[in-house]
Amino acid sequence: MSIRPHLGETLTRQEIADNFADLHPPFSPTQAMAEAARCLYCYDAPCVKACPTAIDIPGFIHRIRSGNLDGSAKTILSANIMGGTCGRACPTEVLCEQACVLNGRDDQPVKIGQLQRHAVEHLIESGAGHPFRRAPPTGRRLAVIGAGPAGLSFAHRAAMLGHGVTVFEAKPKPGGLNEYGLAAYKMAEDFAQKEVAFLLGIGGIVIEYGKALGPALTLDALRQRFDGVFIGAGLGGVNRLGVPGEELARDALDFIAELRQAKDKSAVKIGHDVIVIGGGNTAIDAAVQARRLGARNVTLVYRRGAEAMSATGWEQDLARTNGVVVKLWSAPVKFEPGRASFAKTRLNGKFETTDETYSLPADMILLAIGQKLDAAPLAGLKLDGNKLWVNANYQTSLPGIFAGGDCIKAGEDLTVQAVEDGKRAAHAADAWLKGR
Ligand code: SF4
């Protein structure tokens, strides 16, 4: 990695390209075999319980060990059709790998994510074809809003169950946050698009691009045209800080999307003194990428302590090892051209800002303070707080309209959870269609 802080140098195009290469190079076959041999193939394995999609982890690792890579991939994909992205980008350190029993033996956990990636990418790159077959056509047609992880997972499972699926996607490419919202070094070699092409190999799925819910595509119209609808629209609205000068700041996800779509990342503009506001993985992705683009100073500012950050400890360490300065217990109070001002915060029975202030030079400010549901085109559907209400079967308050992914969950939003939502919702929609 080429990072030269404080020298005022500009990185070359090649250095920037190198900085955005795969963060975790894939296992070689020998490395994968050696890592698979470390697994104890636990009965009632805790790693499986910690996986939101309940992948049979000892089962797929055992198949790697016995040389059956395609069988291993099929085990993974039967539970999680986006097992490739999850192998690269899941916070395994707080999910399956945290639960691995080897942690309790003063050993490193099995590198489950990298083994998963090894098996799935082998299958995708082998050209062996799609591993699942569709059930006989049911004659039923389902509409899906959003070609992100939840929508595509729903579409794949619904197609497998024999339904015809049309996906409506606002952007020009599929993948949702996998394509537009994750750091480039996590999704190198255009993997999000390769994974979608593989997923569509099931057949029976059509994607229409440039189409979002709104006056030209209403829920009512979709209910009339289709037998059922799944909403996997994610969170389209941006939270606001409400401080003077906020218009000088940019949404961190916009910055990440620009980087992901740039053919030449050296052409993406970056400040010398970059401030990132937020404490989640998006904030870390923005801050680390700003450094890797050549920003001289990158400061991540969070209003509480490190333990309250939703970014995992591993992500926080990644930021620090990339030269990002993390300032805790600080809340923005004002942005001006070239400068950002903050007040120190504290917990004093309740969270409060203090009179102690400071300012930092800032020629680029990125806001990673979360997104919110764009509820306007979803009028008529019951809300649960600031997200869509669904029952235990992912059905919204209107019969035949299901929802899943970030638009229904509170708290940390993960690709793996969205995939699980889409899969379960497809089975629920299938049962609803059969019972109608
Ligand atoms: Fe293997 Fe660890 Fe899972 Fe046990 S907990 S099955 S050792 S990965």
Tab-separated table of C-alpha atoms and ligand atoms in Angstrom:
chain	number	residue	atom	x	y	z
A	1	MET	CA	0.000	0.000	0.000
A	2	SER	CA	1.311	3.448	-0.921
A	3	ILE	CA	0.415	6.078	1.641
A	4	ARG	CA	2.764	8.981	2.230
A	5	PRO	CA	1.285	11.255	4.868
A	6	HIS	CA	2.446	14.797	5.474
A	7	LEU	CA	4.725	14.975	2.442
A	8	GLY	CA	2.286	16.765	0.186
A	9	GLU	CA	3.017	14.295	-2.590
A	10	THR	CA	0.483	13.069	-5.084
A	11	LEU	CA	0.172	9.349	-5.568
A	12	THR	CA	0.700	8.041	-9.067
A	13	ARG	CA	-2.104	6.366	-10.974
A	14	GLN	CA	-0.415	2.982	-10.483
A	15	GLU	CA	0.002	3.532	-6.730
A	16	ILE	CA	-3.676	4.380	-6.411
A	17	ALA	CA	-4.657	1.325	-8.460
A	18	ASP	CA	-2.473	-0.801	-6.150
A	19	ASN	CA	-4.105	0.772	-3.074
A	20	PHE	CA	-7.510	-0.429	-4.268
A	21	ALA	CA	-6.489	-3.994	-5.025
A	22	ASP	CA	-8.060	-6.879	-3.116
A	23	LEU	CA	-7.646	-6.305	0.627
A	24	HIS	CA	-7.492	-10.059	1.312
A	25	PRO	CA	-5.968	-11.895	-1.623
A	26	PRO	CA	-7.787	-15.193	-2.158
A	27	PHE	CA	-6.475	-18.468	-0.769
A	28	SER	CA	-4.394	-20.689	-3.003
A	29	PRO	CA	-5.639	-24.318	-3.154
A	30	THR	CA	-2.859	-25.320	-0.728
A	31	GLN	CA	-3.760	-22.551	1.732
A	32	ALA	CA	-7.443	-23.503	1.553
A	33	MET	CA	-6.666	-27.158	2.262
A	34	ALA	CA	-4.477	-26.234	5.223
A	35	GLU	CA	-7.096	-23.870	6.648
A	36	ALA	CA	-9.906	-26.402	6.150
A	37	ALA	CA	-7.822	-28.958	8.079
A	38	ARG	CA	-7.958	-26.706	11.159
A	39	CYS	CA	-11.752	-27.074	11.473
A	40	LEU	CA	-12.949	-29.458	14.189
A	41	TYR	CA	-16.255	-30.117	12.356
A	42	CYS	CA	-18.139	-29.414	15.556
A	43	TYR	CA	-21.472	-31.054	16.260
A	44	ASP	CA	-24.122	-28.368	16.836
A	45	ALA	CA	-21.516	-25.882	15.585
A	46	PRO	CA	-21.705	-22.402	17.131
A	47	CYS	CA	-20.413	-20.816	13.927
A	48	VAL	CA	-23.617	-21.930	12.137
A	49	LYS	CA	-25.794	-20.374	14.834
A	50	ALA	CA	-23.881	-17.090	14.454
A	51	CYS	CA	-24.485	-16.949	10.693
A	52	PRO	CA	-27.694	-15.047	9.830
A	53	THR	CA	-28.192	-17.379	6.853
A	54	ALA	CA	-27.320	-20.533	8.870
A	55	ILE	CA	-24.847	-21.881	6.307
A	56	ASP	CA	-23.714	-25.439	7.124
A	57	ILE	CA	-20.180	-24.232	7.830
A	58	PRO	CA	-18.569	-27.507	8.989
A	59	GLY	CA	-20.268	-29.198	6.022
A	60	PHE	CA	-18.864	-26.842	3.403
A	61	ILE	CA	-15.410	-26.827	5.021
A	62	HIS	CA	-15.392	-30.629	5.055
A	63	ARG	CA	-16.176	-30.686	1.331
A	64	ILE	CA	-13.241	-28.339	0.674
A	65	ARG	CA	-11.038	-30.694	2.691
A	66	SER	CA	-12.185	-33.665	0.608
A	67	GLY	CA	-11.560	-31.808	-2.675
A	68	ASN	CA	-15.244	-31.338	-3.548
A	69	LEU	CA	-15.172	-27.582	-4.188
A	70	ASP	CA	-18.344	-27.478	-6.294
A	71	GLY	CA	-20.237	-29.432	-3.626
A	72	SER	CA	-18.883	-27.049	-1.007
A	73	ALA	CA	-20.071	-24.034	-3.013
A	74	LYS	CA	-23.495	-25.588	-3.490
A	75	THR	CA	-23.806	-26.091	0.281
A	76	ILE	CA	-23.025	-22.401	0.829
A	77	LEU	CA	-25.227	-21.084	-1.973
A	78	SER	CA	-28.233	-23.179	-0.988
A	79	ALA	CA	-28.376	-21.094	2.205
A	80	ASN	CA	-26.934	-17.831	0.889
A	81	ILE	CA	-26.948	-17.150	-2.845
A	82	MET	CA	-24.616	-14.188	-2.222
A	83	GLY	CA	-22.119	-16.291	-0.297
A	84	GLY	CA	-19.367	-14.861	-2.509
A	85	THR	CA	-19.910	-11.262	-1.426
A	86	CYS	CA	-20.466	-12.359	2.162
A	87	GLY	CA	-17.172	-14.298	2.090
A	88	ARG	CA	-15.429	-11.065	1.087
A	89	ALA	CA	-17.315	-8.393	2.967
A	90	CYS	CA	-19.169	-9.939	5.934
A	91	PRO	CA	-17.934	-8.780	9.357
A	92	THR	CA	-17.073	-12.411	10.151
A	93	GLU	CA	-15.065	-11.246	13.161
A	94	VAL	CA	-18.345	-10.512	14.967
A	95	LEU	CA	-20.364	-13.365	13.404
A	96	CYS	CA	-19.206	-16.916	12.559
A	97	GLU	CA	-15.510	-16.438	13.286
A	98	GLN	CA	-16.190	-14.863	16.652
A	99	ALA	CA	-18.256	-17.956	17.545
A	100	CYS	CA	-15.620	-20.463	16.351
A	101	VAL	CA	-14.613	-22.749	19.236
A	102	LEU	CA	-10.936	-22.281	18.413
A	103	ASN	CA	-11.219	-18.791	19.908
A	104	GLY	CA	-11.704	-20.401	23.308
A	105	ARG	CA	-8.513	-22.428	22.875
A	106	ASP	CA	-6.244	-19.414	22.553
A	107	ASP	CA	-6.039	-20.072	18.845
A	108	GLN	CA	-7.070	-18.124	15.755
A	109	PRO	CA	-10.600	-18.927	14.544
A	110	VAL	CA	-10.944	-20.841	11.291
A	111	LYS	CA	-10.919	-18.288	8.465
A	112	ILE	CA	-14.489	-19.162	7.481
A	113	GLY	CA	-15.026	-16.119	5.262
A	114	GLN	CA	-11.977	-16.786	3.134
A	115	LEU	CA	-12.803	-20.486	2.800
A	116	GLN	CA	-16.335	-19.561	1.742
A	117	ARG	CA	-14.973	-17.172	-0.853
A	118	HIS	CA	-12.566	-19.845	-2.108
A	119	ALA	CA	-15.326	-22.369	-2.761
A	120	VAL	CA	-17.885	-19.969	-4.264
A	121	GLU	CA	-15.467	-18.188	-6.561
A	122	HIS	CA	-14.148	-21.522	-7.784
A	123	LEU	CA	-17.660	-22.493	-8.846
A	124	ILE	CA	-18.458	-19.124	-10.450
A	125	GLU	CA	-15.170	-18.991	-12.353
A	126	SER	CA	-15.241	-22.637	-13.408
A	127	GLY	CA	-18.067	-21.939	-15.859
A	128	ALA	CA	-19.759	-25.110	-14.611
A	129	GLY	CA	-23.136	-23.395	-14.867
A	130	HIS	CA	-25.776	-22.612	-12.324
A	131	PRO	CA	-25.979	-25.263	-9.587
A	132	PHE	CA	-29.750	-25.079	-8.976
A	133	ARG	CA	-32.737	-25.949	-11.169
A	134	ARG	CA	-36.112	-24.242	-11.298
A	135	ALA	CA	-39.296	-25.966	-10.245
A	136	PRO	CA	-41.918	-26.351	-13.009
A	137	PRO	CA	-43.468	-22.948	-13.897
A	138	THR	CA	-46.316	-21.928	-11.607
A	139	GLY	CA	-47.669	-19.280	-13.979
A	140	ARG	CA	-47.435	-16.738	-11.161
A	141	ARG	CA	-45.561	-13.444	-11.626
A	142	LEU	CA	-43.873	-11.490	-8.889
A	143	ALA	CA	-42.524	-7.918	-8.937
A	144	VAL	CA	-39.443	-6.932	-6.958
A	145	ILE	CA	-38.492	-3.358	-6.064
A	146	GLY	CA	-34.706	-3.030	-5.949
A	147	ALA	CA	-31.885	-5.192	-7.325
A	148	GLY	CA	-29.865	-5.090	-4.117
A	149	PRO	CA	-29.051	-8.112	-1.923
A	150	ALA	CA	-32.597	-8.492	-0.527
A	151	GLY	CA	-34.336	-8.065	-3.889
A	152	LEU	CA	-31.965	-10.365	-5.775
A	153	SER	CA	-32.087	-13.021	-3.057
A	154	PHE	CA	-35.896	-12.918	-3.185
A	155	ALA	CA	-35.853	-13.029	-6.993
A	156	HIS	CA	-33.510	-16.022	-7.089
A	157	ARG	CA	-35.472	-18.078	-4.577
A	158	ALA	CA	-38.834	-17.145	-6.150
A	159	ALA	CA	-37.500	-18.148	-9.578
A	160	MET	CA	-36.258	-21.446	-8.112
A	161	LEU	CA	-39.760	-22.071	-6.789
A	162	GLY	CA	-41.087	-21.722	-10.346
A	163	HIS	CA	-42.404	-18.158	-10.350
A	164	GLY	CA	-41.641	-15.549	-12.998
A	165	VAL	CA	-39.893	-12.474	-11.559
A	166	THR	CA	-39.482	-8.903	-12.810
A	167	VAL	CA	-37.086	-6.698	-10.840
A	168	PHE	CA	-37.374	-2.910	-11.033
A	169	GLU	CA	-34.092	-1.146	-10.290
A	170	ALA	CA	-33.579	2.628	-10.149
A	171	LYS	CA	-29.870	2.555	-10.938
A	172	PRO	CA	-28.236	1.497	-14.220
A	173	LYS	CA	-26.583	-1.574	-12.658
A	174	PRO	CA	-27.723	-4.310	-10.259
A	175	GLY	CA	-26.190	-5.192	-6.895
A	176	GLY	CA	-27.362	-2.344	-4.640
A	177	LEU	CA	-24.846	-1.603	-1.904
A	178	ASN	CA	-22.668	-4.517	-3.088
A	179	GLU	CA	-22.094	-2.531	-6.286
A	180	TYR	CA	-22.334	1.050	-4.987
A	181	GLY	CA	-21.784	1.053	-1.222
A	182	LEU	CA	-18.825	-1.135	-0.225
A	183	ALA	CA	-15.170	-0.155	-0.333
A	184	ALA	CA	-13.536	-0.994	-3.654
A	185	TYR	CA	-10.785	-3.073	-2.016
A	186	LYS	CA	-13.466	-5.403	-0.575
A	187	MET	CA	-15.110	-6.049	-3.939
A	188	ALA	CA	-12.163	-6.059	-6.362
A	189	GLU	CA	-12.350	-7.464	-9.915
A	190	ASP	CA	-15.941	-6.326	-10.457
A	191	PHE	CA	-17.125	-9.197	-8.280
A	192	ALA	CA	-20.579	-7.724	-7.571
A	193	GLN	CA	-21.458	-7.876	-11.284
A	194	LYS	CA	-20.009	-11.378	-11.699
A	195	GLU	CA	-22.103	-12.563	-8.773
A	196	VAL	CA	-25.320	-11.067	-10.164
A	197	ALA	CA	-24.675	-12.644	-13.586
A	198	PHE	CA	-24.197	-15.997	-11.857
A	199	LEU	CA	-27.374	-15.537	-9.775
A	200	LEU	CA	-29.427	-14.719	-12.875
A	201	GLY	CA	-28.266	-18.032	-14.330
A	202	ILE	CA	-31.222	-19.655	-12.577
A	203	GLY	CA	-33.445	-18.166	-15.312
A	204	GLY	CA	-36.920	-16.675	-15.016
A	205	ILE	CA	-35.716	-13.245	-13.791
A	206	VAL	CA	-35.914	-10.022	-15.827
A	207	ILE	CA	-34.429	-6.743	-14.554
A	208	GLU	CA	-35.753	-3.388	-15.764
A	209	TYR	CA	-33.286	-0.566	-15.037
A	210	GLY	CA	-33.941	3.118	-14.411
A	211	LYS	CA	-37.258	2.341	-12.715
A	212	ALA	CA	-37.946	3.396	-9.126
A	213	LEU	CA	-41.200	3.491	-7.195
A	214	GLY	CA	-42.883	6.834	-7.845
A	215	PRO	CA	-45.629	8.407	-9.948
A	216	ALA	CA	-44.603	6.351	-13.002
A	217	LEU	CA	-44.378	3.070	-11.067
A	218	THR	CA	-46.804	2.885	-8.174
A	219	LEU	CA	-47.443	0.036	-5.761
A	220	ASP	CA	-51.089	-0.010	-6.854
A	221	ALA	CA	-50.113	-0.483	-10.499
A	222	LEU	CA	-47.702	-3.288	-9.578
A	223	ARG	CA	-50.376	-5.061	-7.538
A	224	GLN	CA	-52.641	-5.025	-10.560
A	225	ARG	CA	-49.978	-6.301	-12.966
A	226	PHE	CA	-48.412	-8.952	-10.713
A	227	ASP	CA	-49.570	-11.672	-8.319
A	228	GLY	CA	-47.350	-10.328	-5.540
A	229	VAL	CA	-44.728	-7.673	-4.794
A	230	PHE	CA	-41.513	-7.708	-2.767
A	231	ILE	CA	-40.015	-4.409	-1.584
A	232	GLY	CA	-36.249	-4.567	-1.170
A	233	ALA	CA	-35.682	-0.900	-1.832
A	234	GLY	CA	-33.147	-0.291	0.933
A	235	LEU	CA	-32.882	3.161	2.446
A	236	GLY	CA	-32.927	5.930	-0.141
A	237	GLY	CA	-33.154	8.947	2.172
A	238	VAL	CA	-30.165	10.665	3.777
A	239	ASN	CA	-30.087	11.692	7.447
A	240	ARG	CA	-29.209	15.301	8.199
A	241	LEU	CA	-27.044	16.719	10.987
A	242	GLY	CA	-28.839	20.031	11.198
A	243	VAL	CA	-25.696	22.155	11.701
A	244	PRO	CA	-24.823	25.435	9.951
A	245	GLY	CA	-22.815	24.884	6.775
A	246	GLU	CA	-24.063	21.307	6.304
A	247	GLU	CA	-24.427	21.993	2.571
A	248	LEU	CA	-20.613	22.000	2.383
A	249	ALA	CA	-20.569	18.305	3.312
A	250	ARG	CA	-21.077	15.356	0.987
A	251	ASP	CA	-22.833	12.043	1.603
A	252	ALA	CA	-20.119	9.409	2.203
A	253	LEU	CA	-22.087	6.838	0.201
A	254	ASP	CA	-21.977	9.167	-2.851
A	255	PHE	CA	-18.202	9.300	-2.511
A	256	ILE	CA	-17.958	5.516	-2.187
A	257	ALA	CA	-20.258	5.017	-5.197
A	258	GLU	CA	-18.189	7.423	-7.317
A	259	LEU	CA	-15.054	5.499	-6.425
A	260	ARG	CA	-16.650	2.141	-7.161
A	261	GLN	CA	-17.848	3.289	-10.576
A	262	ALA	CA	-14.637	5.109	-11.565
A	263	LYS	CA	-12.626	3.234	-14.189
A	264	ASP	CA	-9.605	5.319	-13.207
A	265	LYS	CA	-9.696	6.003	-9.459
A	266	SER	CA	-6.890	8.558	-9.732
A	267	ALA	CA	-9.414	10.804	-11.515
A	268	VAL	CA	-11.645	10.967	-8.405
A	269	LYS	CA	-11.177	14.283	-6.598
A	270	ILE	CA	-9.981	14.050	-2.994
A	271	GLY	CA	-9.227	16.751	-0.425
A	272	HIS	CA	-5.982	17.277	1.480
A	273	ASP	CA	-7.773	17.454	4.824
A	274	VAL	CA	-10.743	15.113	4.906
A	275	ILE	CA	-13.207	14.830	7.793
A	276	VAL	CA	-15.527	11.828	8.000
A	277	ILE	CA	-18.454	12.041	10.420
A	278	GLY	CA	-19.836	8.738	11.690
A	279	GLY	CA	-19.001	5.497	13.484
A	280	GLY	CA	-20.156	2.701	11.192
A	281	ASN	CA	-18.524	0.592	8.513
A	282	THR	CA	-19.518	3.136	5.842
A	283	ALA	CA	-17.571	5.809	7.730
A	284	ILE	CA	-14.536	3.502	7.864
A	285	ASP	CA	-14.872	2.599	4.162
A	286	ALA	CA	-14.969	6.307	3.266
A	287	ALA	CA	-12.068	7.269	5.549
A	288	VAL	CA	-9.733	4.447	4.508
A	289	GLN	CA	-10.460	5.013	0.824
A	290	ALA	CA	-9.803	8.746	1.226
A	291	ARG	CA	-6.366	7.875	2.621
A	292	ARG	CA	-5.728	5.355	-0.130
A	293	LEU	CA	-6.618	8.010	-2.714
A	294	GLY	CA	-3.887	10.197	-1.267
A	295	ALA	CA	-5.578	12.538	1.234
A	296	ARG	CA	-2.874	13.945	3.538
A	297	ASN	CA	-4.998	14.028	6.695
A	298	VAL	CA	-8.144	12.005	7.289
A	299	THR	CA	-9.956	12.406	10.593
A	300	LEU	CA	-12.925	10.274	11.556
A	301	VAL	CA	-15.082	12.030	14.134
A	302	TYR	CA	-17.597	10.138	16.257
A	303	ARG	CA	-19.825	11.507	18.982
A	304	ARG	CA	-19.428	8.639	21.456
A	305	GLY	CA	-16.701	6.204	22.542
A	306	ALA	CA	-15.115	3.454	20.428
A	307	GLU	CA	-17.223	0.756	22.102
A	308	ALA	CA	-20.405	2.445	20.812
A	309	MET	CA	-19.210	2.519	17.187
A	310	SER	CA	-21.103	0.103	14.959
A	311	ALA	CA	-17.904	-0.439	12.953
A	312	THR	CA	-16.269	-3.623	14.187
A	313	GLY	CA	-12.975	-3.556	16.080
A	314	TRP	CA	-11.309	-5.004	12.983
A	315	GLU	CA	-12.624	-2.124	10.841
A	316	GLN	CA	-11.490	0.426	13.437
A	317	ASP	CA	-8.005	-1.120	13.411
A	318	LEU	CA	-8.006	-0.999	9.609
A	319	ALA	CA	-8.696	2.735	9.783
A	320	ARG	CA	-5.863	3.342	12.217
A	321	THR	CA	-3.340	1.238	10.301
A	322	ASN	CA	-4.230	3.264	7.211
A	323	GLY	CA	-3.348	6.471	9.031
A	324	VAL	CA	-6.877	7.642	9.809
A	325	VAL	CA	-7.010	9.719	13.008
A	326	VAL	CA	-10.060	8.787	15.099
A	327	LYS	CA	-11.502	11.514	17.331
A	328	LEU	CA	-14.134	10.277	19.784
A	329	TRP	CA	-16.638	12.110	21.991
A	330	SER	CA	-17.007	14.966	19.517
A	331	ALA	CA	-20.072	16.335	17.733
A	332	PRO	CA	-20.014	18.701	14.734
A	333	VAL	CA	-21.381	22.188	15.433
A	334	LYS	CA	-20.510	24.150	12.301
A	335	PHE	CA	-18.921	23.736	8.868
A	336	GLU	CA	-17.281	26.641	7.039
A	337	PRO	CA	-15.199	26.716	3.863
A	338	GLY	CA	-11.905	25.047	4.819
A	339	ARG	CA	-12.846	24.363	8.440
A	340	ALA	CA	-15.085	22.162	10.619
A	341	SER	CA	-15.871	22.927	14.271
A	342	PHE	CA	-16.772	20.409	16.945
A	343	ALA	CA	-17.933	20.362	20.562
A	344	LYS	CA	-16.698	17.724	22.975
A	345	THR	CA	-19.426	15.417	24.228
A	346	ARG	CA	-19.826	13.273	27.322
A	347	LEU	CA	-22.149	10.963	29.182
A	348	ASN	CA	-23.269	12.710	32.315
A	349	GLY	CA	-26.265	10.606	33.224
A	350	LYS	CA	-27.390	11.424	29.701
A	351	PHE	CA	-25.550	12.194	26.490
A	352	GLU	CA	-24.674	15.892	26.226
A	353	THR	CA	-22.408	18.302	24.398
A	354	THR	CA	-20.062	20.451	26.453
A	355	ASP	CA	-18.774	24.006	26.031
A	356	GLU	CA	-15.348	22.717	25.043
A	357	THR	CA	-14.886	23.221	21.293
A	358	TYR	CA	-12.173	22.776	18.695
A	359	SER	CA	-11.868	23.040	14.937
A	360	LEU	CA	-9.985	21.208	12.224
A	361	PRO	CA	-8.937	22.178	8.702
A	362	ALA	CA	-11.339	20.549	6.276
A	363	ASP	CA	-11.479	20.837	2.500
A	364	MET	CA	-13.696	17.755	2.215
A	365	ILE	CA	-16.358	16.633	4.698
A	366	LEU	CA	-18.107	13.283	4.311
A	367	LEU	CA	-21.248	12.393	6.249
A	368	ALA	CA	-21.716	8.732	7.145
A	369	ILE	CA	-24.501	9.201	9.675
A	370	GLY	CA	-26.905	6.631	8.301
A	371	GLN	CA	-29.763	6.617	5.868
A	372	LYS	CA	-33.503	6.578	6.273
A	373	LEU	CA	-36.474	5.116	4.500
A	374	ASP	CA	-37.866	7.147	1.619
A	375	ALA	CA	-41.451	6.589	2.723
A	376	ALA	CA	-43.245	8.825	0.177
A	377	PRO	CA	-43.696	6.180	-2.561
A	378	LEU	CA	-44.669	3.625	0.101
A	379	ALA	CA	-47.669	5.607	1.397
A	380	GLY	CA	-50.414	3.280	2.571
A	381	LEU	CA	-48.023	0.804	4.159
A	382	LYS	CA	-47.794	0.695	7.940
A	383	LEU	CA	-44.497	1.841	9.433
A	384	ASP	CA	-42.608	0.453	12.414
A	385	GLY	CA	-40.734	3.496	13.689
A	386	ASN	CA	-38.868	4.810	10.667
A	387	LYS	CA	-38.937	1.521	8.726
A	388	LEU	CA	-41.578	-0.642	7.073
A	389	TRP	CA	-43.655	-2.850	9.340
A	390	VAL	CA	-43.775	-6.542	8.420
A	391	ASN	CA	-45.172	-9.562	10.230
A	392	ALA	CA	-43.209	-12.754	10.963
A	393	ASN	CA	-43.746	-13.808	7.322
A	394	TYR	CA	-42.281	-10.581	5.901
A	395	GLN	CA	-45.743	-9.462	4.816
A	396	THR	CA	-46.466	-5.746	5.029
A	397	SER	CA	-49.779	-4.326	6.135
A	398	LEU	CA	-51.126	-4.897	2.595
A	399	PRO	CA	-51.795	-8.524	1.543
A	400	GLY	CA	-49.485	-9.764	-1.177
A	401	ILE	CA	-46.856	-7.080	-0.562
A	402	PHE	CA	-43.758	-8.389	1.169
A	403	ALA	CA	-40.616	-6.532	2.238
A	404	GLY	CA	-37.126	-7.296	3.494
A	405	GLY	CA	-33.591	-5.991	3.813
A	406	ASP	CA	-32.555	-2.626	5.176
A	407	CYS	CA	-36.009	-1.086	4.717
A	408	ILE	CA	-37.494	-3.280	7.480
A	409	LYS	CA	-34.734	-3.709	10.057
A	410	ALA	CA	-33.563	-1.464	12.842
A	411	GLY	CA	-29.897	-1.400	13.841
A	412	GLU	CA	-26.910	-2.524	11.795
A	413	ASP	CA	-27.774	-3.360	8.196
A	414	LEU	CA	-25.758	-6.208	6.703
A	415	THR	CA	-25.748	-7.836	3.269
A	416	VAL	CA	-26.019	-11.268	4.873
A	417	GLN	CA	-29.186	-10.285	6.756
A	418	ALA	CA	-30.735	-8.791	3.614
A	419	VAL	CA	-30.044	-12.052	1.738
A	420	GLU	CA	-31.705	-14.049	4.497
A	421	ASP	CA	-34.721	-11.719	4.488
A	422	GLY	CA	-35.115	-12.078	0.721
A	423	LYS	CA	-34.856	-15.868	0.867
A	424	ARG	CA	-37.391	-16.231	3.698
A	425	ALA	CA	-39.761	-13.712	2.130
A	426	ALA	CA	-39.725	-15.685	-1.140
A	427	HIS	CA	-40.837	-18.824	0.699
A	428	ALA	CA	-43.496	-16.803	2.530
A	429	ALA	CA	-44.759	-15.312	-0.745
A	430	ASP	CA	-44.799	-18.798	-2.308
A	431	ALA	CA	-46.891	-20.142	0.588
A	432	TRP	CA	-49.217	-17.135	0.346
A	433	LEU	CA	-49.703	-17.679	-3.407
A	434	LYS	CA	-50.452	-21.361	-2.894
A	435	GLY	CA	-52.968	-20.626	-0.160
A	436	ARG	CA	-54.771	-17.911	-2.056
B	1	SF4	FE1	-15.114	-25.470	12.484
B	1	SF4	FE2	-14.872	-23.398	14.233
B	1	SF4	FE3	-17.266	-23.972	13.151
B	1	SF4	FE4	-16.181	-25.663	14.940
B	1	SF4	S1	-16.876	-23.556	15.344
B	1	SF4	S2	-17.207	-26.204	12.995
B	1	SF4	S3	-13.989	-25.426	14.447
B	1	SF4	S4	-15.426	-23.287	12.046
